[in-house]
mmCIF file of N, CA, C and O in Angstrom:
data_model
loop_
_atom_site.group_PDB
_atom_site.id
_atom_site.type_symbol
_atom_site.label_atom_id
_atom_site.label_comp_id
_atom_site.label_asym_id
_atom_site.label_seq_id
_atom_site.Cartn_x
_atom_site.Cartn_y
_atom_site.Cartn_z
ATOM 1 N N ALA A 1 -16.364 46.545 44.637
ATOM 2 C CA ALA A 1 -15.944 45.407 43.736
ATOM 3 C C ALA A 1 -15.506 45.977 42.025
ATOM 4 O O ALA A 1 -16.657 46.752 41.699
ATOM 5 N N THR A 2 -14.548 45.802 41.643
ATOM 6 C CA THR A 2 -14.555 46.092 40.401
ATOM 7 C C THR A 2 -14.151 44.960 39.277
ATOM 8 O O THR A 2 -14.762 44.938 37.982
ATOM 9 N N SER A 3 -13.675 43.863 39.469
ATOM 10 C CA SER A 3 -13.203 42.944 38.572
ATOM 11 C C SER A 3 -13.599 41.371 39.242
ATOM 12 O O SER A 3 -13.893 40.553 38.252
ATOM 13 N N TYR A 4 -13.331 41.063 40.316
ATOM 14 C CA TYR A 4 -13.568 39.780 40.986
ATOM 15 C C TYR A 4 -14.236 39.861 42.319
ATOM 16 O O TYR A 4 -14.169 40.812 42.948
ATOM 17 N N ILE A 5 -14.966 38.825 42.699
ATOM 18 C CA ILE A 5 -15.730 38.840 44.088
ATOM 19 C C ILE A 5 -15.611 37.276 44.652
ATOM 20 O O ILE A 5 -15.544 36.338 43.568
ATOM 21 N N GLN A 6 -14.725 37.358 45.629
ATOM 22 C CA GLN A 6 -14.558 35.956 46.262
ATOM 23 C C GLN A 6 -15.764 35.887 47.377
ATOM 24 O O GLN A 6 -16.205 36.516 48.215
ATOM 25 N N VAL A 7 -16.524 34.802 47.209
ATOM 26 C CA VAL A 7 -17.624 34.123 48.024
ATOM 27 C C VAL A 7 -17.078 33.031 48.900
ATOM 28 O O VAL A 7 -16.658 31.912 48.421
ATOM 29 N N ASP A 8 -17.114 33.137 50.082
ATOM 30 C CA ASP A 8 -16.717 31.961 51.015
ATOM 31 C C ASP A 8 -18.167 31.269 51.270
ATOM 32 O O ASP A 8 -19.153 32.015 51.939
ATOM 33 N N ALA A 9 -18.668 30.084 50.705
ATOM 34 C CA ALA A 9 -19.715 29.580 51.124
ATOM 35 C C ALA A 9 -20.012 28.750 52.061
ATOM 36 O O ALA A 9 -21.427 28.857 52.261
ATOM 37 N N GLY A 10 -19.439 28.733 52.976
ATOM 38 C CA GLY A 10 -19.455 28.155 54.447
ATOM 39 C C GLY A 10 -20.632 27.104 54.273
ATOM 40 O O GLY A 10 -20.147 25.915 53.589
ATOM 41 N N ALA A 11 -21.635 26.915 54.800
ATOM 42 C CA ALA A 11 -22.601 25.841 54.690
ATOM 43 C C ALA A 11 -23.087 25.463 53.617
ATOM 44 O O ALA A 11 -23.470 24.476 53.293
ATOM 45 N N PHE A 12 -22.931 26.654 52.670
ATOM 46 C CA PHE A 12 -23.332 26.213 51.001
ATOM 47 C C PHE A 12 -22.586 25.790 50.069
ATOM 48 O O PHE A 12 -22.751 25.538 49.022
ATOM 49 N N ALA A 13 -21.442 25.375 50.756
ATOM 50 C CA ALA A 13 -20.332 24.740 49.949
ATOM 51 C C ALA A 13 -21.039 23.701 49.043
ATOM 52 O O ALA A 13 -21.916 22.937 49.764
ATOM 53 N N GLY A 14 -20.643 23.547 47.849
ATOM 54 C CA GLY A 14 -21.000 22.327 47.146
ATOM 55 C C GLY A 14 -22.405 22.360 46.476
ATOM 56 O O GLY A 14 -23.091 21.601 45.999
ATOM 57 N N GLU A 15 -22.990 23.554 46.596
ATOM 58 C CA GLU A 15 -24.326 24.231 46.130
ATOM 59 C C GLU A 15 -24.070 25.077 44.897
ATOM 60 O O GLU A 15 -23.174 24.884 44.421
ATOM 61 N N ARG A 16 -25.347 25.908 44.795
ATOM 62 C CA ARG A 16 -25.186 26.617 43.641
ATOM 63 C C ARG A 16 -25.327 28.382 44.157
ATOM 64 O O ARG A 16 -25.708 28.531 44.978
ATOM 65 N N LEU A 17 -24.608 29.078 43.412
ATOM 66 C CA LEU A 17 -24.397 30.253 43.226
ATOM 67 C C LEU A 17 -25.054 30.996 42.179
ATOM 68 O O LEU A 17 -25.083 30.545 40.854
ATOM 69 N N GLN A 18 -25.997 31.857 42.153
ATOM 70 C CA GLN A 18 -26.491 32.769 40.988
ATOM 71 C C GLN A 18 -26.497 34.285 41.262
ATOM 72 O O GLN A 18 -26.373 34.488 42.299
ATOM 73 N N LEU A 19 -26.278 34.822 40.155
ATOM 74 C CA LEU A 19 -26.371 36.188 40.175
ATOM 75 C C LEU A 19 -27.133 36.927 39.567
ATOM 76 O O LEU A 19 -27.704 36.570 37.982
ATOM 77 N N PHE A 20 -27.834 37.942 39.863
ATOM 78 C CA PHE A 20 -28.852 38.320 39.392
ATOM 79 C C PHE A 20 -28.589 40.122 39.019
ATOM 80 O O PHE A 20 -27.859 40.714 40.202
ATOM 81 N N ASP A 21 -29.425 40.893 38.432
ATOM 82 C CA ASP A 21 -29.153 42.378 38.653
ATOM 83 C C ASP A 21 -30.571 42.488 39.392
ATOM 84 O O ASP A 21 -31.327 41.820 39.868
ATOM 85 N N LEU A 22 -30.577 43.893 39.332
ATOM 86 C CA LEU A 22 -31.695 44.580 40.246
ATOM 87 C C LEU A 22 -32.950 44.178 39.588
ATOM 88 O O LEU A 22 -34.161 44.458 40.425
ATOM 89 N N GLN A 23 -33.300 43.843 38.483
ATOM 90 C CA GLN A 23 -34.640 44.056 37.567
ATOM 91 C C GLN A 23 -34.989 42.191 37.720
ATOM 92 O O GLN A 23 -36.123 41.726 37.498
ATOM 93 N N GLY A 24 -33.849 41.315 38.563
ATOM 94 C CA GLY A 24 -34.429 40.322 38.662
ATOM 95 C C GLY A 24 -33.962 39.272 37.644
ATOM 96 O O GLY A 24 -34.381 38.099 37.801
ATOM 97 N N ASN A 25 -33.428 39.729 36.689
ATOM 98 C CA ASN A 25 -32.854 38.783 35.662
ATOM 99 C C ASN A 25 -31.507 37.965 36.040
ATOM 100 O O ASN A 25 -30.551 38.676 36.620
ATOM 101 N N LEU A 26 -31.669 36.602 35.716
ATOM 102 C CA LEU A 26 -30.518 35.766 36.303
ATOM 103 C C LEU A 26 -29.260 35.932 35.077
ATOM 104 O O LEU A 26 -29.586 35.686 34.101
ATOM 105 N N LEU A 27 -27.994 36.205 35.514
ATOM 106 C CA LEU A 27 -26.952 36.672 35.004
ATOM 107 C C LEU A 27 -26.099 35.497 34.754
ATOM 108 O O LEU A 27 -25.314 35.357 33.795
ATOM 109 N N SER A 28 -26.035 34.789 35.866
ATOM 110 C CA SER A 28 -24.926 33.627 35.760
ATOM 111 C C SER A 28 -25.422 32.655 36.967
ATOM 112 O O SER A 28 -25.726 32.811 37.956
ATOM 113 N N THR A 29 -24.879 31.327 36.664
ATOM 114 C CA THR A 29 -24.952 30.387 37.430
ATOM 115 C C THR A 29 -23.782 29.375 37.630
ATOM 116 O O THR A 29 -23.241 29.283 36.754
ATOM 117 N N LYS A 30 -23.576 29.112 38.998
ATOM 118 C CA LYS A 30 -22.328 28.479 39.083
ATOM 119 C C LYS A 30 -22.255 27.563 40.377
ATOM 120 O O LYS A 30 -22.892 27.593 41.231
ATOM 121 N N ASP A 31 -21.617 26.496 40.161
ATOM 122 C CA ASP A 31 -21.644 25.310 41.164
ATOM 123 C C ASP A 31 -20.784 26.016 41.977
ATOM 124 O O ASP A 31 -19.611 26.318 42.007
ATOM 125 N N MET A 32 -20.826 25.999 43.433
ATOM 126 C CA MET A 32 -20.112 26.623 44.426
ATOM 127 C C MET A 32 -19.165 25.421 45.018
ATOM 128 O O MET A 32 -19.314 24.116 45.290
ATOM 129 N N THR A 33 -17.752 25.752 45.464
ATOM 130 C CA THR A 33 -16.933 25.163 46.072
ATOM 131 C C THR A 33 -16.796 25.881 47.490
ATOM 132 O O THR A 33 -17.543 26.900 47.520
ATOM 133 N N PHE A 34 -15.942 25.569 48.413
ATOM 134 C CA PHE A 34 -15.962 26.329 49.512
ATOM 135 C C PHE A 34 -15.598 27.661 49.471
ATOM 136 O O PHE A 34 -16.015 28.678 50.266
ATOM 137 N N GLU A 35 -14.709 28.475 48.391
ATOM 138 C CA GLU A 35 -14.345 29.580 48.201
ATOM 139 C C GLU A 35 -14.433 29.600 46.767
ATOM 140 O O GLU A 35 -13.942 28.758 46.162
ATOM 141 N N THR A 36 -15.581 30.579 46.183
ATOM 142 C CA THR A 36 -15.633 30.806 44.398
ATOM 143 C C THR A 36 -15.030 31.847 44.109
ATOM 144 O O THR A 36 -15.720 33.109 44.962
ATOM 145 N N THR A 37 -14.456 32.068 43.326
ATOM 146 C CA THR A 37 -14.212 33.414 42.689
ATOM 147 C C THR A 37 -15.059 33.649 41.433
ATOM 148 O O THR A 37 -15.312 33.063 40.406
ATOM 149 N N LEU A 38 -15.792 34.847 41.486
ATOM 150 C CA LEU A 38 -16.875 35.318 40.305
ATOM 151 C C LEU A 38 -16.198 36.357 39.638
ATOM 152 O O LEU A 38 -16.019 37.327 40.410
ATOM 153 N N ASP A 39 -16.087 36.393 38.489
ATOM 154 C CA ASP A 39 -15.627 37.307 37.439
ATOM 155 C C ASP A 39 -16.516 38.391 37.034
ATOM 156 O O ASP A 39 -17.675 37.864 36.522
ATOM 157 N N ILE A 40 -16.508 39.390 37.573
ATOM 158 C CA ILE A 40 -17.579 40.457 37.312
ATOM 159 C C ILE A 40 -17.137 41.545 36.556
ATOM 160 O O ILE A 40 -17.703 42.678 36.340
ATOM 161 N N SER A 41 -15.901 41.400 35.947
ATOM 162 C CA SER A 41 -15.030 42.597 35.021
ATOM 163 C C SER A 41 -16.429 42.893 33.754
ATOM 164 O O SER A 41 -15.970 44.141 33.462
ATOM 165 N N THR A 42 -16.785 42.142 33.596
ATOM 166 C CA THR A 42 -17.653 42.389 32.210
ATOM 167 C C THR A 42 -19.175 43.080 32.387
ATOM 168 O O THR A 42 -19.720 43.509 31.398
ATOM 169 N N LEU A 43 -19.380 43.027 33.544
ATOM 170 C CA LEU A 43 -20.605 43.894 33.849
ATOM 171 C C LEU A 43 -20.576 44.899 33.861
ATOM 172 O O LEU A 43 -19.528 45.611 34.452
ATOM 173 N N PRO A 44 -21.762 46.003 33.349
ATOM 174 C CA PRO A 44 -21.563 47.346 33.590
ATOM 175 C C PRO A 44 -21.816 47.844 35.397
ATOM 176 O O PRO A 44 -22.155 46.753 36.143
ATOM 177 N N CYS A 45 -21.242 48.870 35.199
ATOM 178 C CA CYS A 45 -21.372 49.403 36.923
ATOM 179 C C CYS A 45 -22.955 49.249 37.301
ATOM 180 O O CYS A 45 -23.782 49.696 36.436
ATOM 181 N N GLY A 46 -23.002 48.973 38.543
ATOM 182 C CA GLY A 46 -24.444 48.937 38.997
ATOM 183 C C GLY A 46 -24.438 47.962 40.197
ATOM 184 O O GLY A 46 -23.439 47.643 40.730
ATOM 185 N N THR A 47 -25.513 47.858 40.640
ATOM 186 C CA THR A 47 -26.272 46.971 41.854
ATOM 187 C C THR A 47 -26.446 45.628 41.426
ATOM 188 O O THR A 47 -27.388 45.502 40.524
ATOM 189 N N TYR A 48 -26.072 44.431 41.992
ATOM 190 C CA TYR A 48 -26.226 42.935 41.707
ATOM 191 C C TYR A 48 -26.685 42.261 42.978
ATOM 192 O O TYR A 48 -25.986 42.814 44.116
ATOM 193 N N VAL A 49 -27.199 41.028 42.643
ATOM 194 C CA VAL A 49 -27.440 40.306 43.752
ATOM 195 C C VAL A 49 -26.852 38.944 43.723
ATOM 196 O O VAL A 49 -27.214 38.374 42.850
ATOM 197 N N ILE A 50 -26.073 38.370 44.727
ATOM 198 C CA ILE A 50 -25.521 37.138 44.728
ATOM 199 C C ILE A 50 -26.422 36.249 45.568
ATOM 200 O O ILE A 50 -26.557 36.803 46.823
ATOM 201 N N GLN A 51 -26.808 35.169 45.165
ATOM 202 C CA GLN A 51 -27.896 34.337 45.878
ATOM 203 C C GLN A 51 -27.134 32.924 45.989
ATOM 204 O O GLN A 51 -26.673 32.405 45.011
ATOM 205 N N LEU A 52 -26.991 32.271 47.297
ATOM 206 C CA LEU A 52 -26.455 31.067 47.319
ATOM 207 C C LEU A 52 -27.648 29.966 47.864
ATOM 208 O O LEU A 52 -28.453 30.581 48.535
ATOM 209 N N ILE A 53 -28.000 28.947 47.164
ATOM 210 C CA ILE A 53 -29.079 28.083 47.184
ATOM 211 C C ILE A 53 -28.308 26.697 47.469
ATOM 212 O O ILE A 53 -27.670 26.056 46.913
ATOM 213 N N ASN A 54 -28.941 25.911 48.696
ATOM 214 C CA ASN A 54 -28.480 24.663 48.914
ATOM 215 C C ASN A 54 -29.988 23.756 48.363
ATOM 216 O O ASN A 54 -30.832 24.094 47.862
ATOM 217 N N THR A 55 -29.635 22.348 48.625
ATOM 218 C CA THR A 55 -30.486 21.418 47.645
ATOM 219 C C THR A 55 -31.896 21.269 48.395
ATOM 220 O O THR A 55 -32.762 20.963 47.934
ATOM 221 N N GLN A 56 -31.856 21.787 49.585
ATOM 222 C CA GLN A 56 -32.979 21.975 50.484
ATOM 223 C C GLN A 56 -33.888 23.047 49.986
ATOM 224 O O GLN A 56 -35.305 23.340 50.642
ATOM 225 N N GLY A 57 -33.592 23.815 49.184
ATOM 226 C CA GLY A 57 -33.946 25.074 48.606
ATOM 227 C C GLY A 57 -33.789 26.474 49.654
ATOM 228 O O GLY A 57 -34.681 27.331 49.489
ATOM 229 N N ASP A 58 -33.042 26.000 50.782
ATOM 230 C CA ASP A 58 -32.700 27.490 51.509
ATOM 231 C C ASP A 58 -31.734 28.446 50.835
ATOM 232 O O ASP A 58 -30.731 27.594 50.089
ATOM 233 N N TYR A 59 -31.913 29.597 51.256
ATOM 234 C CA TYR A 59 -30.809 30.494 50.272
ATOM 235 C C TYR A 59 -30.417 31.596 50.902
ATOM 236 O O TYR A 59 -31.361 31.712 52.181
ATOM 237 N N ILE A 60 -29.640 32.215 50.825
ATOM 238 C CA ILE A 60 -29.208 33.690 51.382
ATOM 239 C C ILE A 60 -28.865 34.478 50.119
ATOM 240 O O ILE A 60 -28.499 34.089 49.100
ATOM 241 N N ALA A 61 -28.938 35.754 50.369
ATOM 242 C CA ALA A 61 -28.647 36.888 49.211
ATOM 243 C C ALA A 61 -27.928 37.726 49.645
ATOM 244 O O ALA A 61 -28.295 38.241 50.868
ATOM 245 N N GLN A 62 -26.977 38.346 48.936
ATOM 246 C CA GLN A 62 -26.152 39.517 49.348
ATOM 247 C C GLN A 62 -26.065 40.440 48.069
ATOM 248 O O GLN A 62 -25.713 39.939 47.434
ATOM 249 N N PRO A 63 -26.447 41.426 48.243
ATOM 250 C CA PRO A 63 -26.465 42.826 47.279
ATOM 251 C C PRO A 63 -24.608 43.200 47.307
ATOM 252 O O PRO A 63 -24.182 43.036 48.162
ATOM 253 N N PHE A 64 -24.011 43.641 45.991
ATOM 254 C CA PHE A 64 -23.059 44.368 45.853
ATOM 255 C C PHE A 64 -23.200 45.450 44.796
ATOM 256 O O PHE A 64 -23.818 45.260 43.820
ATOM 257 N N ILE A 65 -22.148 46.336 44.938
ATOM 258 C CA ILE A 65 -22.208 47.420 43.601
ATOM 259 C C ILE A 65 -21.052 47.298 43.103
ATOM 260 O O ILE A 65 -19.704 47.008 43.687
ATOM 261 N N LYS A 66 -21.164 46.867 41.736
ATOM 262 C CA LYS A 66 -19.884 46.928 40.753
ATOM 263 C C LYS A 66 -19.633 48.338 40.401
ATOM 264 O O LYS A 66 -20.338 49.149 40.178
ATOM 265 N N GLN A 67 -18.414 48.890 40.731
ATOM 266 C CA GLN A 67 -17.670 50.058 40.394
ATOM 267 C C GLN A 67 -17.200 50.204 38.985
ATOM 268 O O GLN A 67 -16.293 49.082 38.468
#
């Protein structure tokens, strides 16, 4: 990915998206819709983790590489 990431929330729609670097620093938090676009154009190249969290505390995490 270079500028934007499209996130399909599925069962996590209406919940929260968080973006972390590999050191565990929280870079961004966003409320989710069914499909949410995340602007990553200002991030330096590297590996990041998107985490989706619902109100019950369940979460899924997915790494991606910013080029």
